[in-house]
Amino acid sequence: MIARVFIKPKKGVLDPQGKAVHSALGKLGFNQVRDVRVGKYVEIRLDTGDRDAARSGVQKMCDTLLVNKVIEDFTFDIADD
Amino acid sequence: MIARVFIKPKKGVLDPQGKAVHSALGKLGFNQVRDVRVGKYVEIRLDTGDRDAARSGVQKMCDTLLVNKVIEDFTFDIADD
Amino acid sequence: MTRARAGVIVFPGTNCDRDTYHVVESTAGMEVDYLWYERKTLRDYQIVLVPGGFSYGDYLRAGALARFSPVMEALREYADRGGLVLGICNGFQVLLEASMLPGAMQKNKTLRFICREIHVRVERSDTPFTLLYRKGEVLSIPIAHAEGNYYASDETLRHIEDNGQVVFRYVDEKGGVTAAANPNGSVNSIAGLCSAGRNILAMMPHPERAADRLLGSEDGTRLFLSIKKALR
Amino acid sequence: MENLDTLLKELNLTPTEYTRITGELGRQPSLTELWIFSAMWSEHCSYKSSRPYLGRMPSTGKDVLIGPGENAGAVSIGDGLAVIFKMESHNHPSFIEPYNGAATGVGGILRDIFTMGARPVAILDSLRFGEPDDSRMRYLIDGVVAGIAGYGNCMGIPTVGGEIYFDSTYRENIIVNAMAVGIAPADRIFLAKASGAGNPVFYVGSRTGRDGIHGATMASASFTEETAVLKPTVQVGDPFMEKLLMEACLELMKADHIVAIQDMGAAGLTSSAVEMAAKGGLGIAINLDRVPQREEGMMPHEIMLSESQERMLIIAKKGHEKAVERVFKKWGLDVSRIGILTQQKQIIVRANGAVHARLPLDTLVDKAPVYTRHASMPAYRAEASEERPSDQIPEPADYHKTLLGLLSSPTIGSKAWVYEQYDHSVGTDTVIKPGAGAALVRIKGSKKGLAITTDGNARYTYLDPYTGAGIAVCEAARNIACVGARPIALTDCLNFGSPEDPEVMWQFIESVNGIAAASLALGIPVISGNVSFYNETEGKSIYPTPVIGMVGLIDDIATRITPGFKDSGDLIVLLGTTLDECGGSEYLKLAGGQIPGRPPKVSPAREARLIGLVHEMNKGRMITSATDCSEGGVGIALAEAAIAGNRGAEIRIAWQFRPDRELFSESQHRILVTTAGRSLEKFKNMAHKYSVPFQVLGRVQGTHLRLDGLLDIPLEELRAAYKKGP
Ligand SMILES: Nc1ncnc2c1ncn2[C@@H]1O[C@H](COP(=O)(O)OP(=O)(O)O)[C@@H](O)[C@H]1O
Ligand SMILES: [Mg+2]
């Protein structure tokens, strides 16, 4: 199984990186961009065939380590290899 | 429209972050983890209703700015707001 | 009287351990030991310092991986019992990730590492770390970090301000809080924060780098002397 | 082999070299063997074009403990300590991937230092970019600076200085040189010389991947479309791993467990294994199955040639295996016994139960080809006139504007935007921080300090390589003297185009001669160095760019000198002679953009007298500040001293020639000093004794820089221009 975790700055938390990317995109002429948020992408390859176990495992990894909930939000999905 | 870009270190390219996270997860008792890659997640909100235009726009953003193709790979998807 | 005993925690990737050790020993005249991150007890120490550096390479988030080290368990207990803890730079980040202090660090607003002399104002002189400073005094101390942009939710912020937990604030030379004098974008220009019980202090500036006239500033010296005095 | 030609091309070996290999071996080499030859015989590893000349540089001295040939050079600094340093290039990797290229450049040079048992105490970086006005160049600049910061900061070693120049010659080939300086007990320096057949060979550090497999060959070829085809996997630095590796090595070295150690740099396991065994007159047998690997299915030649970072090869003492393993395990590092030293002078490489290479070491090392390349003086140099290029520049109508223009030019302006990204205060030893001519790093536990600088003006070297290279040595020595220290040794990094181009070869030889003459005259030995050829793109080479890294010693750090004006009323004195020398100057560039003519003249003998004078005056505590005159001449030196000291000055100059030429001439061997009025007579006598011309220019005073009707600029305006940044 492979889990893909998407982490981004929480709503309301300033995102200096997103702001910088947004302005750089503007300078390059991409002017339909309304907003950019930059976060982290974590890909986890798991040795298990049990999707539910995988799901609860990844949820726990996010809760304990991967995400700092003071400033970050996350979602994840799980797919077969 | 909202584009989600997933960027990760290319195959074969050393990923010190992924390595460190992998070993930390191991120490925390998550031992079904085979591999971890850590990359970037970019969420781009676009002022357009045209999915094809959005797609080619985001592709170009990745090519010119968001992704360092010497060491990174990427994929993206596009969804309605 | 036996000399007070200080411990300096060493995580893999810590790199200000030797600087901190040196200053605590030579300036505050304490006995100092390095405390390896796998250590499980801190009973023998009167003060524990969590020094700067890049614990675990600062990978994922600064301080995120260090917080799971065995010594952190011991540190939490130690602090709960009222033991003095000083976190500097990466130490601050570790203490935040360990939720021993509220809030979180983000990348500097410039998105760059910044190494520079800056000014901070002493907001409280009634902590064990700042006894020998005057409230309102402006200190010149270097910073050196990439993730020192302190964030806390409005609610938390109100709480720590009301509680008087802000110990240092970034200011200009004259002591004014201005946007230009805030090097990294921290909310309320917060540079240093203490716990509700005042026994934990965490700060981004490096007082150990400002404790010698040769290095340009001695403004950090009294922080170590304060600790010594508090322990007497 | 059917497509031998293609393979040889890929490996950057010539058909003649191949014939030589088969001749030496008396047979055809295996694939693995051919790869090993390609690495060991590459320009980068064998110095086949440069070796005949490098010996011209003086490398001995009474304090020199280790000269060129080891991982780095070492000089005794008393108190049982040695300073160990070297500089190295990482130009091509940084052009391909600026962040990681620069980062791994720092990682590599740091390994060279701690490999020898020294704890690194300082990093410097010498950078050359194209003009910072297009987005691609900005990307390279930002990436390189961030990469150096990313690595050095994480290691906790202060980056205390360096230089950065901008010139269109580097548009397609940037220069990234890094220097590292360390301190070790003089009697515990570790070498890469193996000894003791039967001793075990350990691999420690990161795992091996397919990173930078073509590294050494790539550094030995020009950039062409084909380089892209080579597509090596880019090396990514892991400074965290290196920090652990450094602490582990230094811990291991406290006891007597090892006989030799070498980092795996260019050409990875191949060169470290071959060089260590060859230096010891022994052989080595390694089993690749025992090499920790990050990727699956790696071929023997891939493992042998990989340039994965943060790895070391250690020859341990037999019986001490456990101790070695214990230390590396403590630091969480991979450690594996991969081989053994043998009596027979061969390298034997086994994998999967088969022997993939069995090569005599002398063929790989001593019998590597050496080329006496053809050299000829380039036309531009032969035709350069002695005519003063400044004759072509009209006198500025507005000196104010000209001075500010120079002060804010990217090459002269403040580099704070660079060095504030570097942790320059970690270690609590950086007594003079970046911003002065040289940095000063104290040695805890003594009164001593090390002054460190890098210098090299490639415009001068282009116009006249011999002169330009000599100037680099003199300027470095002057920068050291200006902080109150005495130069003790130097390292160099020689960045040039293709040695197969006779004009480049001429530039190279002339530069080496220039360095040799200057260092000999100044009595400063060359203890280490690095040659980087093939800095060209599509046949166009960069300006010849030799860079000098120099270390000086100050016995009592309390006697250091800093550049800023100190006390109001101090006299401002110019030591040395100003000639009408604007060739190759920043002023000329600002005025016209052309760089014809000749560079300023060089005289190491005059430099030696100047430095001697400053040293003696400082002993008598007569100097309150010192700033060397380099790019931008006296005009800029005055402005810099005023800005640094936050003090104005009142200047009156008895012009010898047109004021702009005199103010901005880049004549060498000049230092601007200040002194209290009462010292003047003594000062004059001493200058006379050293035959150094002496000219009182004015006084430290007020908050403006005032110059005799030509200039009246408030300090804030000077500072704003200086700090503007590119
Ligand atoms: N790339 C760099 N990295 C670190 N420090 C730098 C760099 N470039 C310049 N500096 C510092 O900025 C100051 C001015 O540099 P430079 O103009 O080259 O000085 P000088 O002309 O005296 O040699 C020096 O202290 C130098 O060490
Ligand atoms: Mg210079």
PDB file of C-alpha atoms in Angstrom, chain B residues 9-16 68 70-71, chain D residues 44 88-109 111 147 151 206-219 231-239 242 263-268 294-295 305-311:
ATOM      1  CA  PRO B   9      12.505  13.609  -4.862  1.00  0.00           C
ATOM      2  CA  LYS B  10      13.195  11.669  -8.056  1.00  0.00           C
ATOM      3  CA  LYS B  11      13.841   7.989  -7.900  1.00  0.00           C
ATOM      4  CA  GLY B  12      17.481   7.358  -6.990  1.00  0.00           C
ATOM      5  CA  VAL B  13      17.980  10.831  -5.593  1.00  0.00           C
ATOM      6  CA  LEU B  14      18.904  10.805  -1.936  1.00  0.00           C
ATOM      7  CA  ASP B  15      16.128  12.046   0.330  1.00  0.00           C
ATOM      8  CA  PRO B  16      17.681  12.830   3.697  1.00  0.00           C
ATOM      9  CA  ASN B  68      13.342  21.447  -9.785  1.00  0.00           C
ATOM     10  CA  VAL B  70      17.032  17.926 -11.812  1.00  0.00           C
ATOM     11  CA  ILE B  71      16.082  16.273  -8.558  1.00  0.00           C
TER      12      ILE B  71
ATOM     13  CA  HIS D  44      40.547  15.634 -11.692  1.00  0.00           C
ATOM     14  CA  GLU D  88      38.207  23.056  -3.372  1.00  0.00           C
ATOM     15  CA  SER D  89      35.982  23.741  -6.361  1.00  0.00           C
ATOM     16  CA  HIS D  90      32.474  22.506  -7.052  1.00  0.00           C
ATOM     17  CA  ASN D  91      31.753  24.497 -10.189  1.00  0.00           C
ATOM     18  CA  HIS D  92      30.020  22.111 -12.548  1.00  0.00           C
ATOM     19  CA  PRO D  93      27.755  20.456  -9.962  1.00  0.00           C
ATOM     20  CA  SER D  94      26.690  23.906  -8.761  1.00  0.00           C
ATOM     21  CA  PHE D  95      25.783  24.969 -12.265  1.00  0.00           C
ATOM     22  CA  ILE D  96      23.589  21.905 -12.694  1.00  0.00           C
ATOM     23  CA  GLU D  97      21.951  22.065  -9.262  1.00  0.00           C
ATOM     24  CA  PRO D  98      23.014  25.193  -7.403  1.00  0.00           C
ATOM     25  CA  TYR D  99      21.735  24.320  -3.954  1.00  0.00           C
ATOM     26  CA  ASN D 100      23.048  20.787  -3.737  1.00  0.00           C
ATOM     27  CA  GLY D 101      26.124  21.460  -5.827  1.00  0.00           C
ATOM     28  CA  ALA D 102      27.282  24.151  -3.449  1.00  0.00           C
ATOM     29  CA  ALA D 103      26.154  22.257  -0.363  1.00  0.00           C
ATOM     30  CA  THR D 104      28.093  19.136  -1.285  1.00  0.00           C
ATOM     31  CA  GLY D 105      31.082  21.325  -2.132  1.00  0.00           C
ATOM     32  CA  VAL D 106      31.098  22.469   1.481  1.00  0.00           C
ATOM     33  CA  GLY D 107      30.522  18.917   2.670  1.00  0.00           C
ATOM     34  CA  GLY D 108      33.481  17.673   0.658  1.00  0.00           C
ATOM     35  CA  ILE D 109      35.956  20.238   1.876  1.00  0.00           C
ATOM     36  CA  ARG D 111      35.561  16.018   5.176  1.00  0.00           C
ATOM     37  CA  GLY D 147      23.279  25.640  -0.335  1.00  0.00           C
ATOM     38  CA  TYR D 151      25.286  22.763   4.833  1.00  0.00           C
ATOM     39  CA  SER D 206      26.010   7.049   4.261  1.00  0.00           C
ATOM     40  CA  ARG D 207      24.959   4.286   1.963  1.00  0.00           C
ATOM     41  CA  THR D 208      26.037   4.168  -1.628  1.00  0.00           C
ATOM     42  CA  GLY D 209      23.641   5.105  -4.393  1.00  0.00           C
ATOM     43  CA  ARG D 210      24.131   5.900  -8.035  1.00  0.00           C
ATOM     44  CA  ASP D 211      24.965   9.509  -7.208  1.00  0.00           C
ATOM     45  CA  GLY D 212      27.351  11.437  -9.385  1.00  0.00           C
ATOM     46  CA  ILE D 213      28.826   8.379 -11.005  1.00  0.00           C
ATOM     47  CA  HIS D 214      30.392  10.518 -13.679  1.00  0.00           C
ATOM     48  CA  GLY D 215      31.579  13.157 -11.230  1.00  0.00           C
ATOM     49  CA  ALA D 216      35.313  12.977 -11.724  1.00  0.00           C
ATOM     50  CA  THR D 217      35.027  12.552 -15.473  1.00  0.00           C
ATOM     51  CA  MET D 218      32.496  15.354 -15.650  1.00  0.00           C
ATOM     52  CA  ALA D 219      34.839  17.669 -13.794  1.00  0.00           C
ATOM     53  CA  LYS D 231      22.898  12.535 -16.692  1.00  0.00           C
ATOM     54  CA  PRO D 232      24.545  11.528 -13.490  1.00  0.00           C
ATOM     55  CA  THR D 233      22.217  11.329 -10.557  1.00  0.00           C
ATOM     56  CA  VAL D 234      22.754  14.593  -8.780  1.00  0.00           C
ATOM     57  CA  GLN D 235      24.329  14.329  -5.360  1.00  0.00           C
ATOM     58  CA  VAL D 236      22.168  15.600  -2.590  1.00  0.00           C
ATOM     59  CA  GLY D 237      23.935  16.678   0.565  1.00  0.00           C
ATOM     60  CA  ASP D 238      22.912  15.448   3.974  1.00  0.00           C
ATOM     61  CA  PRO D 239      24.659  17.755   6.435  1.00  0.00           C
ATOM     62  CA  GLU D 242      27.980  14.578   7.943  1.00  0.00           C
ATOM     63  CA  ASP D 263      36.996  10.571   2.681  1.00  0.00           C
ATOM     64  CA  MET D 264      35.324   9.312  -0.432  1.00  0.00           C
ATOM     65  CA  GLY D 265      35.331  12.364  -2.629  1.00  0.00           C
ATOM     66  CA  ALA D 266      35.774  12.514  -6.368  1.00  0.00           C
ATOM     67  CA  ALA D 267      35.724   9.003  -7.840  1.00  0.00           C
ATOM     68  CA  GLY D 268      34.437   7.698  -4.517  1.00  0.00           C
ATOM     69  CA  ARG D 294      20.885   2.503  -0.962  1.00  0.00           C
ATOM     70  CA  GLU D 295      19.699   1.253  -4.309  1.00  0.00           C
ATOM     71  CA  LEU D 305      32.566   5.149  -8.946  1.00  0.00           C
ATOM     72  CA  SER D 306      29.618   6.418  -6.950  1.00  0.00           C
ATOM     73  CA  GLU D 307      30.133   9.833  -5.427  1.00  0.00           C
ATOM     74  CA  SER D 308      27.480   9.484  -2.774  1.00  0.00           C
ATOM     75  CA  GLN D 309      28.312  11.982  -0.073  1.00  0.00           C
ATOM     76  CA  GLU D 310      29.158  11.633   3.614  1.00  0.00           C
ATOM     77  CA  ARG D 311      31.243   8.473   3.390  1.00  0.00           C
TER      78      ARG D 311
END
